[in-house]
mmCIF file of C-alpha atoms in Angstrom:
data_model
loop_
_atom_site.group_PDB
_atom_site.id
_atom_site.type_symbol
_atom_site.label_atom_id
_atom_site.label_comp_id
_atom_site.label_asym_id
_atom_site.label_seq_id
_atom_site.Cartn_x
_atom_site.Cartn_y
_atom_site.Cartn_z
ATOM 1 C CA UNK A 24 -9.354 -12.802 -16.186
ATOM 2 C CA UNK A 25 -12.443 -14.242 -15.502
ATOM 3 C CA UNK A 26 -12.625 -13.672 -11.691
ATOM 4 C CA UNK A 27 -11.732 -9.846 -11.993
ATOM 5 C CA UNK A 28 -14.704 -9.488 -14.679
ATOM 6 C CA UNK A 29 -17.211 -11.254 -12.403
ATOM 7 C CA UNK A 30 -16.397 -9.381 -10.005
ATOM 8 C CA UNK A 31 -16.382 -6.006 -11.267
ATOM 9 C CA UNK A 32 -20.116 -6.538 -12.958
ATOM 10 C CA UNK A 33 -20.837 -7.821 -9.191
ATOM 11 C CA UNK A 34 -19.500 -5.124 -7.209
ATOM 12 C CA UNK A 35 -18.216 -2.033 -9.380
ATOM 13 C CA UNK A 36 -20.092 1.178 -9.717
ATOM 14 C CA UNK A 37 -20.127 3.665 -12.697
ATOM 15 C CA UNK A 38 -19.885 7.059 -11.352
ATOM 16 C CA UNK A 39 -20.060 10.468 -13.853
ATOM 17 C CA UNK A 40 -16.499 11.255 -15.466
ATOM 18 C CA UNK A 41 -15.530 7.681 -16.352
ATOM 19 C CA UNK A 42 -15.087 6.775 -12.706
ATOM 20 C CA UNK A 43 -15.191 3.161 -12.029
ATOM 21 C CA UNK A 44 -15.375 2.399 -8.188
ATOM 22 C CA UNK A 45 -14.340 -0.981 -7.413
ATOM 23 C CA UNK A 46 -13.404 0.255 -4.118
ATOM 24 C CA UNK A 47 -15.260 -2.641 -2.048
ATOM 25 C CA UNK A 48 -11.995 -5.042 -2.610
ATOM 26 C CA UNK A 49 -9.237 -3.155 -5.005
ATOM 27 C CA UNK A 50 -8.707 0.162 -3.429
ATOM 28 C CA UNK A 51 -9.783 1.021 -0.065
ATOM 29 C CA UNK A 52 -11.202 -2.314 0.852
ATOM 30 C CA UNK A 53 -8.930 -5.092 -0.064
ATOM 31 C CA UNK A 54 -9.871 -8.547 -0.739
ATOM 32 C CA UNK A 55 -6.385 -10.067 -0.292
ATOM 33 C CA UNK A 56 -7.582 -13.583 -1.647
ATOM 34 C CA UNK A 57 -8.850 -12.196 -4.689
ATOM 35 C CA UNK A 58 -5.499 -9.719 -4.659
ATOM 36 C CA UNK A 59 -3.792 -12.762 -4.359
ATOM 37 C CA UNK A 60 -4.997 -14.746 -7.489
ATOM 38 C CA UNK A 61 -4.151 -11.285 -9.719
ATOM 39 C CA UNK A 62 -0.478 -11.924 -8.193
ATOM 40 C CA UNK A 63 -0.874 -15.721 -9.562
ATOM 41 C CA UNK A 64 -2.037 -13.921 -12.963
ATOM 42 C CA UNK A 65 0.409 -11.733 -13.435
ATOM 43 C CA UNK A 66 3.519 -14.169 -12.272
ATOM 44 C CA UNK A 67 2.152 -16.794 -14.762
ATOM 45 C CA UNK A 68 1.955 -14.057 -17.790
ATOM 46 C CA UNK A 69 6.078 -12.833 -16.870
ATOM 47 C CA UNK A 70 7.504 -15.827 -14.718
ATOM 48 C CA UNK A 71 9.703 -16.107 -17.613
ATOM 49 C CA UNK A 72 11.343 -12.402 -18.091
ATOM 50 C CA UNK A 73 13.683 -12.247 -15.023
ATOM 51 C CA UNK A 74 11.913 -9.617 -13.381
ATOM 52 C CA UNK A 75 14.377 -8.247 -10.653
ATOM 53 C CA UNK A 76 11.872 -5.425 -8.962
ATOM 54 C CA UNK A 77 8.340 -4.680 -9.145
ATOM 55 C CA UNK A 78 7.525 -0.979 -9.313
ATOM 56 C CA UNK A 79 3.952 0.600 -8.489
ATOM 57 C CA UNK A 80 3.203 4.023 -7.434
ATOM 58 C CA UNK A 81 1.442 5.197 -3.688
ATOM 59 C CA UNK A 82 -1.267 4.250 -2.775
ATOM 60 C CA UNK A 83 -3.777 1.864 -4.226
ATOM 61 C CA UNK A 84 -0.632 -0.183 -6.530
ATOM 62 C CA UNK A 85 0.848 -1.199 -3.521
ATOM 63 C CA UNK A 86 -1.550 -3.938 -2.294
ATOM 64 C CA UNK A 87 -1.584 -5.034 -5.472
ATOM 65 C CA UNK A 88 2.383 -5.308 -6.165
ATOM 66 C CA UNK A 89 2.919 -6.594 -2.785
ATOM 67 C CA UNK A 90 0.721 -9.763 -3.251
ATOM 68 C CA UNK A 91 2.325 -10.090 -6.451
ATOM 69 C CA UNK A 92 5.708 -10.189 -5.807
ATOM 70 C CA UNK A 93 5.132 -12.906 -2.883
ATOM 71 C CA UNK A 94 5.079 -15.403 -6.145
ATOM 72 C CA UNK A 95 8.066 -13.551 -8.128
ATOM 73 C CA UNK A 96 9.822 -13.169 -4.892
ATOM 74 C CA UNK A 97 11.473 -10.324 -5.594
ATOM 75 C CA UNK A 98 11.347 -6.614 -4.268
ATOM 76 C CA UNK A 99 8.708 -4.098 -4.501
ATOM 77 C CA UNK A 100 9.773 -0.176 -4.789
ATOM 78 C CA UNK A 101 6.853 2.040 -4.816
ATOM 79 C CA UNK A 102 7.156 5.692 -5.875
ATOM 80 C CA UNK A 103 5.978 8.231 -3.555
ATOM 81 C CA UNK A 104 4.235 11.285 -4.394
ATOM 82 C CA UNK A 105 5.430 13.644 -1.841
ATOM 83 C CA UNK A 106 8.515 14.668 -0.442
ATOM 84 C CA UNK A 107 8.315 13.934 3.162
ATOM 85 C CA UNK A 108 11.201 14.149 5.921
ATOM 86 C CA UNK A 109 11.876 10.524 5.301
ATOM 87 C CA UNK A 110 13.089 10.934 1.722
ATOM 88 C CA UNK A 111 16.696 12.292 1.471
ATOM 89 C CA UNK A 112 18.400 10.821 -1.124
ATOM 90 C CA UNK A 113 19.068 11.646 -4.291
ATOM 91 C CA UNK A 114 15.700 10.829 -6.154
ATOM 92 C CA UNK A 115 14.158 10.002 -9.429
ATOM 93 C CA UNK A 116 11.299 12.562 -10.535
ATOM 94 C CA UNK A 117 8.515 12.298 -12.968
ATOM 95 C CA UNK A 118 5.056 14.657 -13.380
ATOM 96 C CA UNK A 119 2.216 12.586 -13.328
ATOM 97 C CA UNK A 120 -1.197 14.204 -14.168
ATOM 98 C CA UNK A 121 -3.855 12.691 -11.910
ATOM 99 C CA UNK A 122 -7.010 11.418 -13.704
ATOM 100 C CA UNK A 123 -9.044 10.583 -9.973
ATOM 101 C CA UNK A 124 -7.359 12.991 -8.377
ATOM 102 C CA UNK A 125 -7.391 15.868 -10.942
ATOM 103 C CA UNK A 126 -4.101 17.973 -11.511
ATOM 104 C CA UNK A 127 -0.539 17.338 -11.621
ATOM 105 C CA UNK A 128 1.822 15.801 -8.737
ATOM 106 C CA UNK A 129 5.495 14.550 -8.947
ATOM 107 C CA UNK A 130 6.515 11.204 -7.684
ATOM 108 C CA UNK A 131 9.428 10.725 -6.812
ATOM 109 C CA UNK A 132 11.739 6.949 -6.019
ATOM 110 C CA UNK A 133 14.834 7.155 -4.261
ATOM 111 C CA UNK A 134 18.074 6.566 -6.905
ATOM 112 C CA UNK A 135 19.963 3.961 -4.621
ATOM 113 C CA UNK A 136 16.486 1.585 -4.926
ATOM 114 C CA UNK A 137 16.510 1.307 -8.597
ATOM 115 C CA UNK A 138 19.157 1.266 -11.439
ATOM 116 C CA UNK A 139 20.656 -0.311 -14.601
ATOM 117 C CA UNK A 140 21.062 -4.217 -13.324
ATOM 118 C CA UNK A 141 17.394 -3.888 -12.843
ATOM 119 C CA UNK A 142 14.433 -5.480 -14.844
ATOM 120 C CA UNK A 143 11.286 -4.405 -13.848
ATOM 121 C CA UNK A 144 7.441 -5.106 -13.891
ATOM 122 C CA UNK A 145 5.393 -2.221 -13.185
ATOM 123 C CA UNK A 146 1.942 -2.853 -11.616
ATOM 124 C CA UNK A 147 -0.755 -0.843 -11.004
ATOM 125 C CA UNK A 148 -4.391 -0.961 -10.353
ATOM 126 C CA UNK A 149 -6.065 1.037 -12.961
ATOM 127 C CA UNK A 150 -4.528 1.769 -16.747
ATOM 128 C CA UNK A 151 -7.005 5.131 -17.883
ATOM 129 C CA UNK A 152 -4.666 7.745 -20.510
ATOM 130 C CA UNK A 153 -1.392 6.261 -18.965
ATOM 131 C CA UNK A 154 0.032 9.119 -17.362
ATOM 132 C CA UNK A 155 0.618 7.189 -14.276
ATOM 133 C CA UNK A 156 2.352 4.137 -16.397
ATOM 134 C CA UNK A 157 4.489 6.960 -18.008
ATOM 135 C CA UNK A 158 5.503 8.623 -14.725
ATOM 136 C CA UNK A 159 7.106 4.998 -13.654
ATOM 137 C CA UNK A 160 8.534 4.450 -17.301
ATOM 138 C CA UNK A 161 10.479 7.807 -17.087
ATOM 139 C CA UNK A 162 11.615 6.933 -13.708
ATOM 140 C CA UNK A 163 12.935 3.569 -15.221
ATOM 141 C CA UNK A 164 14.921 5.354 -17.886
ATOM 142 C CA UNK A 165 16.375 7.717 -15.403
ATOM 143 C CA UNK A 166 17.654 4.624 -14.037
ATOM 144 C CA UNK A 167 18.863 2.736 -16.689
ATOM 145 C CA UNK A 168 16.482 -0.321 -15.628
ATOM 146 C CA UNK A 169 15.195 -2.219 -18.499
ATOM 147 C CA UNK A 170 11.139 -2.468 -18.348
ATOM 148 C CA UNK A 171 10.078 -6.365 -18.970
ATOM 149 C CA UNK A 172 6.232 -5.335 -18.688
ATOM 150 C CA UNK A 173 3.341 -3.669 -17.463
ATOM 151 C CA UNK A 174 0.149 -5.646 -15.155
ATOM 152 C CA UNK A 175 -3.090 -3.703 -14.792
ATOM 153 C CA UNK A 176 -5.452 -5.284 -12.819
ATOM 154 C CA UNK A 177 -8.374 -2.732 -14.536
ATOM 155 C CA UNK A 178 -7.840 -0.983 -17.905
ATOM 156 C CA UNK A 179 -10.496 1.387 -19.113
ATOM 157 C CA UNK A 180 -9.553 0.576 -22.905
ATOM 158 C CA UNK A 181 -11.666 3.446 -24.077
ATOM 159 C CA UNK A 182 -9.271 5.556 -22.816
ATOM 160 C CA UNK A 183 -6.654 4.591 -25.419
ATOM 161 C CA UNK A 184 -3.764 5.049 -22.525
ATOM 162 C CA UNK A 185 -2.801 0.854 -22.788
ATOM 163 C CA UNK A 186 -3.295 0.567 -26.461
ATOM 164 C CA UNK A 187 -0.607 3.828 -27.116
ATOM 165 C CA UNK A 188 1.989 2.147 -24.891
ATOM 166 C CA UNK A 189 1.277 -1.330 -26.521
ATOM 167 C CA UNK A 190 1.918 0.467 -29.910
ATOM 168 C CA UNK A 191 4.890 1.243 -28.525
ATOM 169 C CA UNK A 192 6.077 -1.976 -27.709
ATOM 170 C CA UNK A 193 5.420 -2.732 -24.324
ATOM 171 C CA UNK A 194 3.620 -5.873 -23.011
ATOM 172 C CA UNK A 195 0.540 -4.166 -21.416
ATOM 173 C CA UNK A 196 -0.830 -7.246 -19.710
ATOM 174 C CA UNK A 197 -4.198 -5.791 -18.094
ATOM 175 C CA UNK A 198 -6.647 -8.656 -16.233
ATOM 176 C CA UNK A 199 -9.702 -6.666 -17.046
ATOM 177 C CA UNK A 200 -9.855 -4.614 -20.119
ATOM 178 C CA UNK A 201 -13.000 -2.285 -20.427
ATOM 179 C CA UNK A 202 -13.730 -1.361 -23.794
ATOM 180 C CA UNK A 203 -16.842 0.181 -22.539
ATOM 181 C CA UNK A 204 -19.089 1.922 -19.661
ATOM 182 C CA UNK A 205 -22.313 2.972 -19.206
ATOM 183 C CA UNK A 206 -24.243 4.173 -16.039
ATOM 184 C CA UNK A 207 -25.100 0.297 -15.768
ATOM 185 C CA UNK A 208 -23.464 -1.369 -17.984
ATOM 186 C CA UNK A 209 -19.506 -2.506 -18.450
ATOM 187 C CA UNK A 210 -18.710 -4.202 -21.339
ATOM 188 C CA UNK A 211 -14.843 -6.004 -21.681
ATOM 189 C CA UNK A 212 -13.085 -6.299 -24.863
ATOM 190 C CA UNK B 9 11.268 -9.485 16.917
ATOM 191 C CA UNK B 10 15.084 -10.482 16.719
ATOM 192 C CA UNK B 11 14.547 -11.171 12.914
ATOM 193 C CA UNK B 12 13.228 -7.134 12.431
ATOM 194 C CA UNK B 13 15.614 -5.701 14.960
ATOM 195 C CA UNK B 14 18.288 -7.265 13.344
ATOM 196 C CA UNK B 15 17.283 -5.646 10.266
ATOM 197 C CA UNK B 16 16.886 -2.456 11.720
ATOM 198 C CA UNK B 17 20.884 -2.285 13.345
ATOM 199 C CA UNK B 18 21.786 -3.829 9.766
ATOM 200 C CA UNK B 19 20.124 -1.287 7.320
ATOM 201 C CA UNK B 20 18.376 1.440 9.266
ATOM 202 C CA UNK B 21 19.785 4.936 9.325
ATOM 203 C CA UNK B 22 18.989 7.957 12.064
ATOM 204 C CA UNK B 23 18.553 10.969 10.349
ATOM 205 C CA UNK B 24 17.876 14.864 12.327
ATOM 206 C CA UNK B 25 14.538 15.009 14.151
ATOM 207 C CA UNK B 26 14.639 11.615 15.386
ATOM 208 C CA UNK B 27 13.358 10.182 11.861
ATOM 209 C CA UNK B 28 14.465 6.364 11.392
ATOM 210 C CA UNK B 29 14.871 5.472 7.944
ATOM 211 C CA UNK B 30 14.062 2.030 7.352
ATOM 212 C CA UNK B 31 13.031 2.655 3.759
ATOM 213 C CA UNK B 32 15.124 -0.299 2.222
ATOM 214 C CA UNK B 33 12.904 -3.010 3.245
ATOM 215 C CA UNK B 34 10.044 -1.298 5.363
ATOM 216 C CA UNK B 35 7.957 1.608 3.767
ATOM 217 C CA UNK B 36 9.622 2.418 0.155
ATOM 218 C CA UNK B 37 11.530 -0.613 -0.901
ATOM 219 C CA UNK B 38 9.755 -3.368 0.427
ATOM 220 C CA UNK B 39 11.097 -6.641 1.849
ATOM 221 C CA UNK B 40 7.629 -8.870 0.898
ATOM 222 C CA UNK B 41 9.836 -11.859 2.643
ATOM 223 C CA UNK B 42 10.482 -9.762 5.690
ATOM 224 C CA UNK B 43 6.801 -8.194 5.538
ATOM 225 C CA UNK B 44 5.760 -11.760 5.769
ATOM 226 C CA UNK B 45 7.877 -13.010 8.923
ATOM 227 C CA UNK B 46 6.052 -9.944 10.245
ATOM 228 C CA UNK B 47 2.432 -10.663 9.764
ATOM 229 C CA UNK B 48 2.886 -14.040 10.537
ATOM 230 C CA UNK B 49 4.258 -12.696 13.965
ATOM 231 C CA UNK B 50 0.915 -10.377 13.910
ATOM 232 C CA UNK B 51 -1.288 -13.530 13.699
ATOM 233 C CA UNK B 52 0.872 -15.659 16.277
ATOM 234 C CA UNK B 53 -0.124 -13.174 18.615
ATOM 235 C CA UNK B 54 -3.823 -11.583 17.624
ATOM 236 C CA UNK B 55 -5.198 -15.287 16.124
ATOM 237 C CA UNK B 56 -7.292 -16.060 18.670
ATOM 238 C CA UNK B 57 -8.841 -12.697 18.887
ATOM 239 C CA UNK B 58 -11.709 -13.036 16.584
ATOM 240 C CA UNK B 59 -10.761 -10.233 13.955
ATOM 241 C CA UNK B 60 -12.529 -9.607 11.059
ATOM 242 C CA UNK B 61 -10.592 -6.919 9.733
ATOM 243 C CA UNK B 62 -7.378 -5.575 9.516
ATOM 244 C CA UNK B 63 -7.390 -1.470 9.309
ATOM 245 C CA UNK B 64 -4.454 0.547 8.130
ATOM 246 C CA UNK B 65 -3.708 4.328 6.645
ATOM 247 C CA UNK B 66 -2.193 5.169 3.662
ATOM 248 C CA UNK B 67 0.643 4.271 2.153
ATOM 249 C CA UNK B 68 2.992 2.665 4.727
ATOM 250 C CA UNK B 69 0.621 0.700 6.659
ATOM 251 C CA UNK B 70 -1.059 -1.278 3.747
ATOM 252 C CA UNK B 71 2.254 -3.027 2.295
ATOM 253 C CA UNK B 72 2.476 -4.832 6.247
ATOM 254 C CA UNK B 73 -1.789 -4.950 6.490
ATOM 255 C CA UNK B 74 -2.245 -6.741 2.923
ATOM 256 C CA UNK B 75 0.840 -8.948 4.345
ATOM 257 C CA UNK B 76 -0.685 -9.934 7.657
ATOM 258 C CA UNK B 77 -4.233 -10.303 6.306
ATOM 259 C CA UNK B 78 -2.979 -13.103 4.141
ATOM 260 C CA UNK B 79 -2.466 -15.423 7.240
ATOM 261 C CA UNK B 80 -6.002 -13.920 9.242
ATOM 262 C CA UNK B 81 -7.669 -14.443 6.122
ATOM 263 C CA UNK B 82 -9.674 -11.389 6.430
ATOM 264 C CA UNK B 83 -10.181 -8.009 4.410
ATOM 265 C CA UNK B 84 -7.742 -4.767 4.583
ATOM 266 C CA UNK B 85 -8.989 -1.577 4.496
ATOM 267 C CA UNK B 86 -7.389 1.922 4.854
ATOM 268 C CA UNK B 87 -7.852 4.688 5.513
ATOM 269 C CA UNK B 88 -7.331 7.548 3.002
ATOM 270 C CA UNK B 89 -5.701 10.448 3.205
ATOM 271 C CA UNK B 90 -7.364 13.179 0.782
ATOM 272 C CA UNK B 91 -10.711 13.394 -0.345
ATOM 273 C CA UNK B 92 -10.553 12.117 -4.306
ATOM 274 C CA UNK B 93 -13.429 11.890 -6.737
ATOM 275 C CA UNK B 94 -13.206 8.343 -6.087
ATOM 276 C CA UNK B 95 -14.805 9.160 -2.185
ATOM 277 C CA UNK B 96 -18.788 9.149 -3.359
ATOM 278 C CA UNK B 97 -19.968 7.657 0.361
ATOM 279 C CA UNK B 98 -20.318 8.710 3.515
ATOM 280 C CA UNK B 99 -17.326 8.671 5.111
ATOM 281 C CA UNK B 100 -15.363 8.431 8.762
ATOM 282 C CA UNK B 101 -13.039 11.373 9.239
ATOM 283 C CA UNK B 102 -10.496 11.806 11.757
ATOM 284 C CA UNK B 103 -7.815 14.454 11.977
ATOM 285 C CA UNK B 104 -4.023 13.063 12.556
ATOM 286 C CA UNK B 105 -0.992 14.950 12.833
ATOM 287 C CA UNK B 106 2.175 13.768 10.652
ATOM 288 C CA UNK B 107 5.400 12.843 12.369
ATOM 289 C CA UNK B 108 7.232 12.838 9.037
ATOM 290 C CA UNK B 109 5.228 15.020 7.139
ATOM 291 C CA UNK B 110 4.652 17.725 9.267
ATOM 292 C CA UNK B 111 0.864 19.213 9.855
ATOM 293 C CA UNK B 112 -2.466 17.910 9.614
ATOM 294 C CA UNK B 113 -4.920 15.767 7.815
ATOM 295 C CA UNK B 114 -8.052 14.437 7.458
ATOM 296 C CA UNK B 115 -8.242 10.732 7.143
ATOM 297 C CA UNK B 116 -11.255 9.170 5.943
ATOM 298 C CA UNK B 117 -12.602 6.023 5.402
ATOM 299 C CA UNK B 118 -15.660 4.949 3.866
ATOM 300 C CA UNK B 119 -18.807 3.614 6.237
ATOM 301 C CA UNK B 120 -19.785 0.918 4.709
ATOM 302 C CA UNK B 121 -16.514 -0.566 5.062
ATOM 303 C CA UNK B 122 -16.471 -0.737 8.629
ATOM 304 C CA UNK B 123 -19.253 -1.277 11.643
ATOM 305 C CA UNK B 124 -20.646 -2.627 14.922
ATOM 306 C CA UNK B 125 -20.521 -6.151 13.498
ATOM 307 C CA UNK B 126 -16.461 -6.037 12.920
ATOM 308 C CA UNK B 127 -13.365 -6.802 15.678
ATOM 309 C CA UNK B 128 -10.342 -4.910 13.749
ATOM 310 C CA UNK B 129 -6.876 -5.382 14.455
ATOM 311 C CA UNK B 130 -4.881 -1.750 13.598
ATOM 312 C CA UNK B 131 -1.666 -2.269 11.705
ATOM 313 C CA UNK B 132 1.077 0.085 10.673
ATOM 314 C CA UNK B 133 4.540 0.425 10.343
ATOM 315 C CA UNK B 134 5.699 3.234 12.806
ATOM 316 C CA UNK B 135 4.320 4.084 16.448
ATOM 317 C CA UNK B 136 5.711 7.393 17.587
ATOM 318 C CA UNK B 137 3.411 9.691 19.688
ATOM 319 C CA UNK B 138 0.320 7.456 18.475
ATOM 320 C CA UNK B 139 -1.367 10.145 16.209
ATOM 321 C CA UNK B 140 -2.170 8.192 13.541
ATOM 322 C CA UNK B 141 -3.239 5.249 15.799
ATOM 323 C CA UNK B 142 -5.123 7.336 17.565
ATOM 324 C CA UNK B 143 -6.791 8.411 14.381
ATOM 325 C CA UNK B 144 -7.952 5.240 13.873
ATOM 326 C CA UNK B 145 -9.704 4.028 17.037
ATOM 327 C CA UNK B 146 -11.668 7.540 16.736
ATOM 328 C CA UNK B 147 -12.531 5.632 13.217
ATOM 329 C CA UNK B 148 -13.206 2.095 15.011
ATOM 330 C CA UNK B 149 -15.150 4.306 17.664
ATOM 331 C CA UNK B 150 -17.697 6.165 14.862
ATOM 332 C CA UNK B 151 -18.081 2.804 13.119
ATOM 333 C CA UNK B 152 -19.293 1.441 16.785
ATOM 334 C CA UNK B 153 -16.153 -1.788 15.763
ATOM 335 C CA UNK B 154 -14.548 -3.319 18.990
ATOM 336 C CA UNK B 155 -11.025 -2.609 18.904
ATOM 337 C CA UNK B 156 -8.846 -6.439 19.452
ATOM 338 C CA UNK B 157 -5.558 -4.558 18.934
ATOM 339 C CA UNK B 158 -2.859 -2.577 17.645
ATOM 340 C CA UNK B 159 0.579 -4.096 15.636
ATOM 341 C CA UNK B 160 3.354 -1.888 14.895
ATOM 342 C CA UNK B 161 6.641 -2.965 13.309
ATOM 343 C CA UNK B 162 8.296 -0.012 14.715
ATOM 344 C CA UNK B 163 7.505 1.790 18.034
ATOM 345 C CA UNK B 164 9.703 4.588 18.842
ATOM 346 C CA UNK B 165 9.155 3.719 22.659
ATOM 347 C CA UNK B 166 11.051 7.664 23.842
ATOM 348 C CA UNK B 167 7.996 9.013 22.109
ATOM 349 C CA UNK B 168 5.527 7.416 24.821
ATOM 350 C CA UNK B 169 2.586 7.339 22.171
ATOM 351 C CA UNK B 170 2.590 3.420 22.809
ATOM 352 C CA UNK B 171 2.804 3.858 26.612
ATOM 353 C CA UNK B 172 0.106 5.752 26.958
ATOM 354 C CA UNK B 173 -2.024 3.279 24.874
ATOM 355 C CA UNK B 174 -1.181 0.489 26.971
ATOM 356 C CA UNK B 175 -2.328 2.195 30.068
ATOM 357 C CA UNK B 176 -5.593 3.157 28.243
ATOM 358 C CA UNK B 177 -5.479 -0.869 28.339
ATOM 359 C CA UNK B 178 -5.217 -1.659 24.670
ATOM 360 C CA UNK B 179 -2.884 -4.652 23.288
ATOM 361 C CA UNK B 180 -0.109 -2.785 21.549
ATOM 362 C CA UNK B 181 2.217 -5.045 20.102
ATOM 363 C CA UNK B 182 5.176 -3.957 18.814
ATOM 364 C CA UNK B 183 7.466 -6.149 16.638
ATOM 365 C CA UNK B 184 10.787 -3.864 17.444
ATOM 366 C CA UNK B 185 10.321 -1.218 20.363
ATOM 367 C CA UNK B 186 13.196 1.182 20.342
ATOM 368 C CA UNK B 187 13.864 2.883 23.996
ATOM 369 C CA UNK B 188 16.657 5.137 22.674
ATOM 370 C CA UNK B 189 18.186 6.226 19.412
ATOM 371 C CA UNK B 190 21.308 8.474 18.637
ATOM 372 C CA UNK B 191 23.278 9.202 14.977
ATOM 373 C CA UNK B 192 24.963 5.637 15.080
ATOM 374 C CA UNK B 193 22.875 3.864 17.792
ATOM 375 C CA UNK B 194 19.641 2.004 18.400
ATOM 376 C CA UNK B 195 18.578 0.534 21.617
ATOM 377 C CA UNK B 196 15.503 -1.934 22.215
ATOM 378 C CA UNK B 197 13.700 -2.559 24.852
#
């Protein structure tokens, strides 16, 4: 997607360990306009697959699943990654290994929010190994929910995480694919 | 907001510590309709105020913030919660105490994100005894920003964190204020 591109060469930064901060308007400022117009992308690529939910993971999928589901107009069920006094039902679990963050975490969605009627999209900001996009996929098998897709709005390619779960037969529809990253440089595939 | 409070008597749940779950269409399955009544209500009621941002904390706040800024037509941003490797600036830091999660933590948020120039309007989805929110204007207050207002979707009005805002004279408007809750009651003001 040509708008994402521009405006990662515009604005993102290549930091040491394969970080790429595109934190001026995708995760901790949000350009809702431009959030908007990934919604547009992604509900034009699965319009067609009768997505019932839209599942994303706390906290920088959320912006991004909430603008997109204002075109689907369905739901949006985010998994959470720590058990706080508001979550006591029974839950879905899955160990996610943390790539920004370093280490491990489990997130965890409540049962009653997701289950075998449902077909879902997951969205997410960035696609890296995939361990994040695995976490969710577990936690729709647990369910029984059938998985129509998965929307990236930044895949680091080079990372092989998209390209395993494509090879696996899911629709991995990212809007930015990096193949490749320098200190100054960020090449799409 | 008769459309919110509805939804709370319909679908919210008391639980032990005077925790209100409202996790069905609020903070873990989200309602994008309902979020959108909601900031539409925001910007009926802050539009002549001049903001230029709209400033939230992780995770709860930024489904309603990313909602409301579609109809102000300015930037989100939130504050974080933990320092990640994706945190490379210099950064705002305030300490707020959880309601839900019990303890402390630092919230940061970036400085070049926020300054003298901008007017913020501070969104989240719970008001209780105003820690977080009171996180936040220390934030508005180190970035030098003018403060045009706070929106909750939930005060819990027994708490008095809201109160005692309002008498420091700030505009806290609250979309459903509750003045009393027991196990199978909830009472607005």
């Amino acid at each position: 997607m040509k708008l994402l591109e521009e405006r990662i060469l515009k604005e993102g930064r290549v930091r040491p360990g394969n970080i790429l901060k595109v934190d001026s308007f995708l995760n901790h400022q949000l350009d809702i306009c431009l959030l908007d117009e990934l919604g547009a992308e992604f509900f034009a690529h699965f319009k067609d697959c009768g997505i019932t939910k839209i599942v994303t993971i706390e906290s920088s999928g959320i912006a991004i699943a909430c603008m997109a589901a204002r075109h689907f107009h369905v739901p949006v069920v985010f998994a959470k990654k720590s058990k706080s006094k508001n979550l006591d039902g029974d839950l879905y679990r899955a160990v996610i290994t943390s790539y920004t963050h370093g280490g491990d975490y489990t997130a965890v969605l409540e049962q009653r929010f997701l289950n075998e009627s449902d077909n879902i999209l997951i969205l997410d900001d960035f696609l890296a190994t995939g361990s994040a996009q695995r976490g969710l996929l577990s936690i729709a098998q647990q369910a029984g929910a059938k998985v129509a897709g998965i929307g990236i709005a930044v895949e680091k390619g080079f990372q092989g995480g998209g390209d395993e779960l494509r090879s696996e037969g899911y629709d991995v529809y990212s809007l930015a694919l990096i193949d490749h990253m320098t200190d100054d440089s960020v090449t799409f595939r």
